[in-house]
Amino acid sequence: MTRPVVGRLRAGPRDTIADVAGVTVGHATLAEADIQTGLTIVRPHAADPFLQKVPAAAVVINGFGKSAGLMQLNELGVLETPIALCTTLSVGALAMAQVRATIAAHPGLARTTTTVNPLVLECNDGYLNDVQALVVGDAHYNAALAAAAPAFQRGAVGAGRGMSCFGLKGGIGTASRIADFGTLRYTLGALVLANFGRLESLIVAGCPLGAVLGDRLSERARLAAAQRDDGSIIVVLATDAPLDHRQLRRVATRAAAGIGRTGSYYGHGSGDIALAFTTASTVPHDASPPVRDIRVLAEIGLESLFEAAAEVTEQAIIDALFTAETVMGFDGHIRYALTDLAPDWATLMPPSARIR
Amino acid sequence: MTRPVVGRLRAGPRDTIADVAGVTVGHATLAEADIQTGLTIVRPHAADPFLQKVPAAAVVINGFGKSAGLMQLNELGVLETPIALCTTLSVGALAMAQVRATIAAHPGLARTTTTVNPLVLECNDGYLNDVQALVVGDAHYNAALAAAAPAFQRGAVGAGRGMSCFGLKGGIGTASRIADFGTLRYTLGALVLANFGRLESLIVAGCPLGAVLGDRLSERARLAAAQRDDGSIIVVLATDAPLDHRQLRRVATRAAAGIGRTGSYYGHGSGDIALAFTTASTVPHDASPPVRDIRVLAEIGLESLFEAAAEVTEQAIIDALFTAETVMGFDGHIRYALTDLAPDWATLMPPSARIR
Amino acid sequence: MTRPVVGRLRAGPRDTIADVAGVTVGHATLAEADIQTGLTIVRPHAADPFLQKVPAAAVVINGFGKSAGLMQLNELGVLETPIALCTTLSVGALAMAQVRATIAAHPGLARTTTTVNPLVLECNDGYLNDVQALVVGDAHYNAALAAAAPAFQRGAVGAGRGMSCFGLKGGIGTASRIADFGTLRYTLGALVLANFGRLESLIVAGCPLGAVLGDRLSERARLAAAQRDDGSIIVVLATDAPLDHRQLRRVATRAAAGIGRTGSYYGHGSGDIALAFTTASTVPHDASPPVRDIRVLAEIGLESLFEAAAEVTEQAIIDALFTAETVMGFDGHIRYALTDLAPDWATLMPPSARIR
Amino acid sequence: MTRPVVGRLRAGPRDTIADVAGVTVGHATLAEADIQTGLTIVRPHAADPFLQKVPAAAVVINGFGKSAGLMQLNELGVLETPIALCTTLSVGALAMAQVRATIAAHPGLARTTTTVNPLVLECNDGYLNDVQALVVGDAHYNAALAAAAPAFQRGAVGAGRGMSCFGLKGGIGTASRIADFGTLRYTLGALVLANFGRLESLIVAGCPLGAVLGDRLSERARLAAAQRDDGSIIVVLATDAPLDHRQLRRVATRAAAGIGRTGSYYGHGSGDIALAFTTASTVPHDASPPVRDIRVLAEIGLESLFEAAAEVTEQAIIDALFTAETVMGFDGHIRYALTDLAPDWATLMPPSARIR
């Protein structure tokens, strides 16, 4: 699949979040008539994150959203469940699915050991999906978890099935970048659930494509693209660099630059959230040993990771736009794929644009 | 019911959160064998808060908790559902109950209008309650909502049914204080879900009662009181003072002083959260009119509200301890009421202590 | 002066922050041999802000900076002095200048009335300026204050005299945008102190100019451009829209999108701070009346202000780059003006770029 | 000196912040007629903190204050100068003193190496001191720094010379506590600059002494005690426990519990700030090695440190009140020492109070 390439840094071998060793992604997709939804799971490693917690930090760019689990994640600096992405009204259902899955695996939960902190992030797919049907539940959660693998689909799949982005078809996108610090080399990967933006604001690799694409939509489709303002974007960043919670928070903050480069201004109704985690270490559930040595990067080493975080976020959003297919769903609503609306997109880009 | 009285300010006529006109509280209580749980609803006014949103702010004192809805509440400065309090693993279920109730009332939800932000706050009642049974759901939510009234029970009821506080029986407590600012007079009320603290640290009205009470427990009960560290406290503050979001955040912050005076140090495992709202104005769901005049208090007028917020929080915690009854629940676990363990508590207090 | 124009919204008549009625800007510039520095003052209105405080909010995008006054500004939601911009090591000196100026005007300061909260924001001009000379003081503060006017210079003046931006000459830039909300019309203006970015990352109006410009620098100049990483950007946003503190914080957050669009990733060493204030109301120093009615915009009305905030920030950075002149300063260091290095810049832009 | 003892944990050998090995404190005191002020320095270790930075975190309980340096401290997680405490209007002057001292030691400052982040915390001593005289400067800073030692004075000395606390004489107080975690043993020390509170609210070791003491003041003194509301408290916590920035932030948060126990409600005009640092490791100024191993405590091990942080803060405030002497200063104003006003204070305490 050809698409515009942004930034200066080079991508990893897959150009996906799975270039960070151990990270896997699974989807459950529901696509039938009015139901165009699903869920996507990011697993930080192959083990149980309740026993081997993962250093993490989250940043709220715009808090018009319903995500679960961010308060405790930022207090304790770890995540302890797989990351679940889904449609907005189903956050509670997925949180319960995570609770039940954790009880099944840990019979002492909330009795002899601590409680579990469900981690569910969301966007609103209510244009293409019958969002009030509340169909996603335990079975889909377990299926997506079981399906998690280093190779995974992008575009209109999983939680991205019903999502819209810049008035076009959005969904799941991913990318990776290599960040060097002296002789050290780290990978930073992103997975986005892209459901934000207004068509007329769209910028692709610096090119204001939105205005051009708008002319190709019927008036009705253009109105539909314009009138929605309650989108959102979730950015999940993974890295193998040895970072602590504070450093991960700094990395997550850079997602805002990447989002801004696509033409977004973090719209009022958009729940824009970035979460970063590292696979370089884990935190054991029990307190043994009472003191641990952990490896941390010198602060100046964050510079290239920051650059990578901005690039990889922009690239992952482009990936979502270029991998999504046209979808018709709820009440006959249609979102056109960018590549369907503009198969000639490459001719619209400036000569300097890199395309791969 | 006699109990120690703290602070300098006088209470309102009921000495409950319902002294703030319009505020009502309802419970659903489940108390049978291993199931000792429930839920408590605080309604900020008699109308639908989705249509008439309520200025609010929340402060996270210690974020080891799973509450839903705080991110959007602090971004937009309003709450738009009744406040639901419950046991920790049921937050998702109650969020779904709020979603379904809002869909029922507003058929365009998340389609033609925005989504809804469920607001659920929690503590872990896993010592007295079979917390893994996950019994609380829509029916209890609707029942508690329907039961909301200015007069309501305290102690081991509703969400407080299975809660523990300082190794004793905790639960729901409430209090109010009158705050004067020149000729202006405002009411500040608190409702707490008290499930925090270690017995040996308990301070009642300045008196270190914990040490004395500890000697009255059997060794087994004393061990049980000591070993739990994953409590929490939720403080809901209501006022009729005309405050904006920023000022409400400042008021909520003062709950920390009241909690500290009872001997808490905001333990590691305790999700300590304070939320403040005002009934002085509402924010309409739709954007008409595009510009509104809202009344706000001069900043210096916050002084007595801050004093009241600290006092009313401490008093509400005392109220929970003194209204709770002894409860036996899950696996035969018992939490003793302070008044059962020390019917002679008044004789243990210093001569200066005020008792009412 | 022609320059690239970004965004969809139209500018106000001056295309400066002074399009917000009442806002004025003054500079004091020191440009002699090794001393290439100065200070810039933004006055929110013509009156004394200590008596007529101004609703304001600040957002820290990257906190590697030394600004004074932001903590109290965010606690109380107002600014009470003119906004002073200067070089990093002189923040304390300027804070003292503000203290002495306030004492002179208010003999009861910190005795019979409250203290004053100095507000000083900074970047590091240590490449072009002898930053250790610490030359800026009371006389320059008072001169810049007296010079404040609706018409003012941009580029290598005032606090911008010694600043670098993307390895080129940076400094003071400004722009404005008109934001409509139904029949309501508001102005949003920006003034930036631009001292951030790495040449190879520079994007102007979507066009990656940095790579091209780099080829035109001598190797020595290119190394100098690359090796500095301790830049910063201060964004001051002014509006006449009736917003409260929380809403101003939301507006300020959108500066991050504008900064990101110029190629920045909020570098590790960059103190990136945005501050927004409104001229729609003031808060009297004394508490009379005890309760006031203030006008606030419906939340949905923020949408176009958010778009404007992102655009006006990007435009003001471009303004700084295109108005700055080449400067030689400390130790013979030189920063080239973009327009000197690339007088043919317009031919490097894509055909779609708007130029005015 | 006898004084009430609070809490359950035992103190270190000195019962001061210097029980944390390596921490030293120095004062410069100015006490002549209208000038009753000074400054206090806390050195985290004997080396230069610019080269050997110290992991640290700060929490703003109430942000009505002018402290310098907290933004960068929380972004980078370290402090890099000695901690300076002084009167509110002199923060800028002390920041400049720190800048000049750092330039003297590091000629490449802000040129070939980074800038320095001055760290100055303040309260307003404007009742006893001619606060507008702005007398504190470089000479006092250097003198206090040179005087730093493990043994140091408390009460009306250094920055505490002119401070008031609960309408009584306040100033510098200190205490320490030992926190055990299994077989591990850590020390937590506090130093406070206590300048907050209203007499009628004072609680000493649970006993509401304020009401009693109020009756002993002349009406004029009582009015003076009541009318000031612009106090503040700075709490500096030091520990030898191996904690990262996030954990230090959690420890600092617990100072709020200790402040609350003395009767404070974090008054509107009070800049209440807590800063915690650890001596268990340092962060080198340069980036070598690029990756380091640092030791961190298991999260559950924070429990006793939290308890210690609340206790040690309350104890340090009591220490300030009991070590301060009566001072007459600016305009003939007098603040009485608690021990002068109530030499019989021990008889006013409940029989259970511990006194040492």
PDB file of N, CA, C and O in Angstrom, chain D residues 92-132:
ATOM      1  N   GLY D  92      12.693  37.139  43.549  1.00  0.00           N
ATOM      2  CA  GLY D  92      13.483  37.499  42.372  1.00  0.00           C
ATOM      3  C   GLY D  92      14.931  37.777  42.716  1.00  0.00           C
ATOM      4  O   GLY D  92      15.851  37.351  42.010  1.00  0.00           O
ATOM      5  N   ALA D  93      15.143  38.470  43.820  1.00  0.00           N
ATOM      6  CA  ALA D  93      16.514  38.794  44.229  1.00  0.00           C
ATOM      7  C   ALA D  93      17.294  37.527  44.573  1.00  0.00           C
ATOM      8  O   ALA D  93      18.472  37.394  44.230  1.00  0.00           O
ATOM      9  N   LEU D  94      16.646  36.594  45.245  1.00  0.00           N
ATOM     10  CA  LEU D  94      17.332  35.341  45.591  1.00  0.00           C
ATOM     11  C   LEU D  94      17.556  34.475  44.365  1.00  0.00           C
ATOM     12  O   LEU D  94      18.576  33.775  44.257  1.00  0.00           O
ATOM     13  N   ALA D  95      16.620  34.515  43.427  1.00  0.00           N
ATOM     14  CA  ALA D  95      16.829  33.777  42.179  1.00  0.00           C
ATOM     15  C   ALA D  95      18.065  34.318  41.460  1.00  0.00           C
ATOM     16  O   ALA D  95      18.881  33.551  40.937  1.00  0.00           O
ATOM     17  N   MET D  96      18.209  35.637  41.462  1.00  0.00           N
ATOM     18  CA  MET D  96      19.396  36.236  40.833  1.00  0.00           C
ATOM     19  C   MET D  96      20.657  35.861  41.606  1.00  0.00           C
ATOM     20  O   MET D  96      21.717  35.633  41.003  1.00  0.00           O
ATOM     21  N   ALA D  97      20.561  35.776  42.919  1.00  0.00           N
ATOM     22  CA  ALA D  97      21.723  35.348  43.701  1.00  0.00           C
ATOM     23  C   ALA D  97      22.134  33.924  43.313  1.00  0.00           C
ATOM     24  O   ALA D  97      23.329  33.619  43.181  1.00  0.00           O
ATOM     25  N   GLN D  98      21.144  33.062  43.124  1.00  0.00           N
ATOM     26  CA  GLN D  98      21.460  31.692  42.712  1.00  0.00           C
ATOM     27  C   GLN D  98      22.056  31.661  41.312  1.00  0.00           C
ATOM     28  O   GLN D  98      22.972  30.881  41.031  1.00  0.00           O
ATOM     29  N   VAL D  99      21.539  32.504  40.428  1.00  0.00           N
ATOM     30  CA  VAL D  99      22.088  32.586  39.073  1.00  0.00           C
ATOM     31  C   VAL D  99      23.548  33.026  39.128  1.00  0.00           C
ATOM     32  O   VAL D  99      24.429  32.401  38.513  1.00  0.00           O
ATOM     33  N   ARG D 100      23.812  34.077  39.880  1.00  0.00           N
ATOM     34  CA  ARG D 100      25.191  34.580  39.934  1.00  0.00           C
ATOM     35  C   ARG D 100      26.132  33.567  40.582  1.00  0.00           C
ATOM     36  O   ARG D 100      27.272  33.396  40.141  1.00  0.00           O
ATOM     37  N   ALA D 101      25.671  32.895  41.614  1.00  0.00           N
ATOM     38  CA  ALA D 101      26.513  31.878  42.247  1.00  0.00           C
ATOM     39  C   ALA D 101      26.801  30.735  41.287  1.00  0.00           C
ATOM     40  O   ALA D 101      27.909  30.183  41.261  1.00  0.00           O
ATOM     41  N   THR D 102      25.826  30.382  40.475  1.00  0.00           N
ATOM     42  CA  THR D 102      26.033  29.274  39.540  1.00  0.00           C
ATOM     43  C   THR D 102      26.954  29.690  38.398  1.00  0.00           C
ATOM     44  O   THR D 102      27.793  28.909  37.941  1.00  0.00           O
ATOM     45  N   ILE D 103      26.801  30.927  37.932  1.00  0.00           N
ATOM     46  CA  ILE D 103      27.725  31.425  36.903  1.00  0.00           C
ATOM     47  C   ILE D 103      29.161  31.406  37.434  1.00  0.00           C
ATOM     48  O   ILE D 103      30.091  30.985  36.740  1.00  0.00           O
ATOM     49  N   ALA D 104      29.324  31.850  38.677  1.00  0.00           N
ATOM     50  CA  ALA D 104      30.666  31.894  39.256  1.00  0.00           C
ATOM     51  C   ALA D 104      31.293  30.507  39.284  1.00  0.00           C
ATOM     52  O   ALA D 104      32.488  30.335  39.019  1.00  0.00           O
ATOM     53  N   ALA D 105      30.488  29.500  39.573  1.00  0.00           N
ATOM     54  CA  ALA D 105      31.017  28.140  39.660  1.00  0.00           C
ATOM     55  C   ALA D 105      31.106  27.462  38.300  1.00  0.00           C
ATOM     56  O   ALA D 105      31.891  26.528  38.117  1.00  0.00           O
ATOM     57  N   HIS D 106      30.288  27.907  37.355  1.00  0.00           N
ATOM     58  CA  HIS D 106      30.198  27.229  36.055  1.00  0.00           C
ATOM     59  C   HIS D 106      30.222  28.260  34.943  1.00  0.00           C
ATOM     60  O   HIS D 106      29.172  28.697  34.470  1.00  0.00           O
ATOM     61  N   PRO D 107      31.423  28.633  34.489  1.00  0.00           N
ATOM     62  CA  PRO D 107      31.553  29.732  33.516  1.00  0.00           C
ATOM     63  C   PRO D 107      30.819  29.488  32.194  1.00  0.00           C
ATOM     64  O   PRO D 107      30.524  30.446  31.486  1.00  0.00           O
ATOM     65  N   GLY D 108      30.511  28.253  31.869  1.00  0.00           N
ATOM     66  CA  GLY D 108      29.824  27.995  30.606  1.00  0.00           C
ATOM     67  C   GLY D 108      28.305  28.051  30.711  1.00  0.00           C
ATOM     68  O   GLY D 108      27.605  27.755  29.743  1.00  0.00           O
ATOM     69  N   LEU D 109      27.795  28.450  31.882  1.00  0.00           N
ATOM     70  CA  LEU D 109      26.355  28.395  32.125  1.00  0.00           C
ATOM     71  C   LEU D 109      25.574  29.158  31.056  1.00  0.00           C
ATOM     72  O   LEU D 109      25.856  30.307  30.749  1.00  0.00           O
ATOM     73  N   ALA D 110      24.558  28.496  30.518  1.00  0.00           N
ATOM     74  CA  ALA D 110      23.639  29.085  29.536  1.00  0.00           C
ATOM     75  C   ALA D 110      24.349  29.421  28.231  1.00  0.00           C
ATOM     76  O   ALA D 110      23.781  30.062  27.351  1.00  0.00           O
ATOM     77  N   ARG D 111      25.591  29.006  28.107  1.00  0.00           N
ATOM     78  CA  ARG D 111      26.332  29.170  26.844  1.00  0.00           C
ATOM     79  C   ARG D 111      26.686  27.790  26.311  1.00  0.00           C
ATOM     80  O   ARG D 111      26.070  27.299  25.381  1.00  0.00           O
ATOM     81  N   THR D 112      27.705  27.195  26.924  1.00  0.00           N
ATOM     82  CA  THR D 112      28.108  25.876  26.439  1.00  0.00           C
ATOM     83  C   THR D 112      27.361  24.768  27.156  1.00  0.00           C
ATOM     84  O   THR D 112      27.326  23.639  26.698  1.00  0.00           O
ATOM     85  N   THR D 113      26.767  25.086  28.296  1.00  0.00           N
ATOM     86  CA  THR D 113      25.945  24.102  28.973  1.00  0.00           C
ATOM     87  C   THR D 113      24.558  24.717  29.158  1.00  0.00           C
ATOM     88  O   THR D 113      24.267  25.784  28.633  1.00  0.00           O
ATOM     89  N   THR D 114      23.694  24.008  29.868  1.00  0.00           N
ATOM     90  CA  THR D 114      22.319  24.503  30.012  1.00  0.00           C
ATOM     91  C   THR D 114      22.266  25.701  30.949  1.00  0.00           C
ATOM     92  O   THR D 114      23.272  26.112  31.519  1.00  0.00           O
ATOM     93  N   THR D 115      21.061  26.234  31.111  1.00  0.00           N
ATOM     94  CA  THR D 115      20.803  27.257  32.106  1.00  0.00           C
ATOM     95  C   THR D 115      20.666  26.594  33.473  1.00  0.00           C
ATOM     96  O   THR D 115      20.767  25.385  33.595  1.00  0.00           O
ATOM     97  N   VAL D 116      20.454  27.402  34.489  1.00  0.00           N
ATOM     98  CA  VAL D 116      20.210  26.858  35.827  1.00  0.00           C
ATOM     99  C   VAL D 116      18.797  27.236  36.253  1.00  0.00           C
ATOM    100  O   VAL D 116      18.277  28.284  35.875  1.00  0.00           O
ATOM    101  N   ASN D 117      18.190  26.367  37.027  1.00  0.00           N
ATOM    102  CA  ASN D 117      16.826  26.582  37.494  1.00  0.00           C
ATOM    103  C   ASN D 117      16.821  27.019  38.959  1.00  0.00           C
ATOM    104  O   ASN D 117      16.878  26.186  39.860  1.00  0.00           O
ATOM    105  N   PRO D 118      16.755  28.325  39.226  1.00  0.00           N
ATOM    106  CA  PRO D 118      16.740  28.773  40.626  1.00  0.00           C
ATOM    107  C   PRO D 118      15.534  28.195  41.363  1.00  0.00           C
ATOM    108  O   PRO D 118      14.458  28.059  40.773  1.00  0.00           O
ATOM    109  N   LEU D 119      15.723  27.873  42.623  1.00  0.00           N
ATOM    110  CA  LEU D 119      14.654  27.270  43.427  1.00  0.00           C
ATOM    111  C   LEU D 119      14.496  28.086  44.703  1.00  0.00           C
ATOM    112  O   LEU D 119      15.318  27.983  45.621  1.00  0.00           O
ATOM    113  N   VAL D 120      13.468  28.903  44.731  1.00  0.00           N
ATOM    114  CA  VAL D 120      13.233  29.808  45.858  1.00  0.00           C
ATOM    115  C   VAL D 120      11.782  29.689  46.283  1.00  0.00           C
ATOM    116  O   VAL D 120      10.879  29.811  45.453  1.00  0.00           O
ATOM    117  N   LEU D 121      11.575  29.469  47.570  1.00  0.00           N
ATOM    118  CA  LEU D 121      10.223  29.322  48.116  1.00  0.00           C
ATOM    119  C   LEU D 121      10.012  30.411  49.147  1.00  0.00           C
ATOM    120  O   LEU D 121      10.950  30.844  49.814  1.00  0.00           O
ATOM    121  N   GLU D 122       8.773  30.854  49.304  1.00  0.00           N
ATOM    122  CA  GLU D 122       8.590  32.083  50.082  1.00  0.00           C
ATOM    123  C   GLU D 122       7.326  32.073  50.929  1.00  0.00           C
ATOM    124  O   GLU D 122       6.363  31.376  50.617  1.00  0.00           O
ATOM    125  N   CYS D 123       7.340  32.882  51.977  1.00  0.00           N
ATOM    126  CA  CYS D 123       6.139  33.300  52.697  1.00  0.00           C
ATOM    127  C   CYS D 123       6.239  34.819  52.884  1.00  0.00           C
ATOM    128  O   CYS D 123       7.289  35.411  52.691  1.00  0.00           O
ATOM    129  N   ASN D 124       5.151  35.432  53.294  1.00  0.00           N
ATOM    130  CA  ASN D 124       5.094  36.879  53.459  1.00  0.00           C
ATOM    131  C   ASN D 124       5.238  37.259  54.925  1.00  0.00           C
ATOM    132  O   ASN D 124       4.351  37.000  55.740  1.00  0.00           O
ATOM    133  N   ASP D 125       6.356  37.893  55.263  1.00  0.00           N
ATOM    134  CA  ASP D 125       6.578  38.309  56.659  1.00  0.00           C
ATOM    135  C   ASP D 125       6.222  39.781  56.879  1.00  0.00           C
ATOM    136  O   ASP D 125       6.751  40.442  57.793  1.00  0.00           O
ATOM    137  N   GLY D 126       5.283  40.278  56.092  1.00  0.00           N
ATOM    138  CA  GLY D 126       4.991  41.714  56.067  1.00  0.00           C
ATOM    139  C   GLY D 126       4.379  42.283  57.337  1.00  0.00           C
ATOM    140  O   GLY D 126       4.245  43.504  57.447  1.00  0.00           O
ATOM    141  N   TYR D 127       4.023  41.462  58.309  1.00  0.00           N
ATOM    142  CA  TYR D 127       3.492  42.016  59.557  1.00  0.00           C
ATOM    143  C   TYR D 127       4.622  42.471  60.474  1.00  0.00           C
ATOM    144  O   TYR D 127       4.592  43.573  61.015  1.00  0.00           O
ATOM    145  N   LEU D 128       5.637  41.646  60.603  1.00  0.00           N
ATOM    146  CA  LEU D 128       6.762  41.977  61.504  1.00  0.00           C
ATOM    147  C   LEU D 128       7.929  42.644  60.783  1.00  0.00           C
ATOM    148  O   LEU D 128       8.791  43.246  61.420  1.00  0.00           O
ATOM    149  N   ASN D 129       7.969  42.513  59.470  1.00  0.00           N
ATOM    150  CA  ASN D 129       9.124  42.974  58.711  1.00  0.00           C
ATOM    151  C   ASN D 129       8.720  44.075  57.725  1.00  0.00           C
ATOM    152  O   ASN D 129       7.614  44.061  57.194  1.00  0.00           O
ATOM    153  N   ASP D 130       9.625  45.008  57.488  1.00  0.00           N
ATOM    154  CA  ASP D 130       9.394  46.024  56.452  1.00  0.00           C
ATOM    155  C   ASP D 130       9.632  45.356  55.102  1.00  0.00           C
ATOM    156  O   ASP D 130      10.708  45.460  54.514  1.00  0.00           O
ATOM    157  N   VAL D 131       8.589  44.685  54.654  1.00  0.00           N
ATOM    158  CA  VAL D 131       8.718  43.793  53.497  1.00  0.00           C
ATOM    159  C   VAL D 131       9.095  44.554  52.227  1.00  0.00           C
ATOM    160  O   VAL D 131       9.688  44.000  51.310  1.00  0.00           O
ATOM    161  N   GLN D 132       8.761  45.835  52.203  1.00  0.00           N
ATOM    162  CA  GLN D 132       9.076  46.613  50.998  1.00  0.00           C
ATOM    163  C   GLN D 132      10.546  47.051  50.950  1.00  0.00           C
ATOM    164  O   GLN D 132      10.994  47.582  49.935  1.00  0.00           O
TER     165      GLN D 132
END
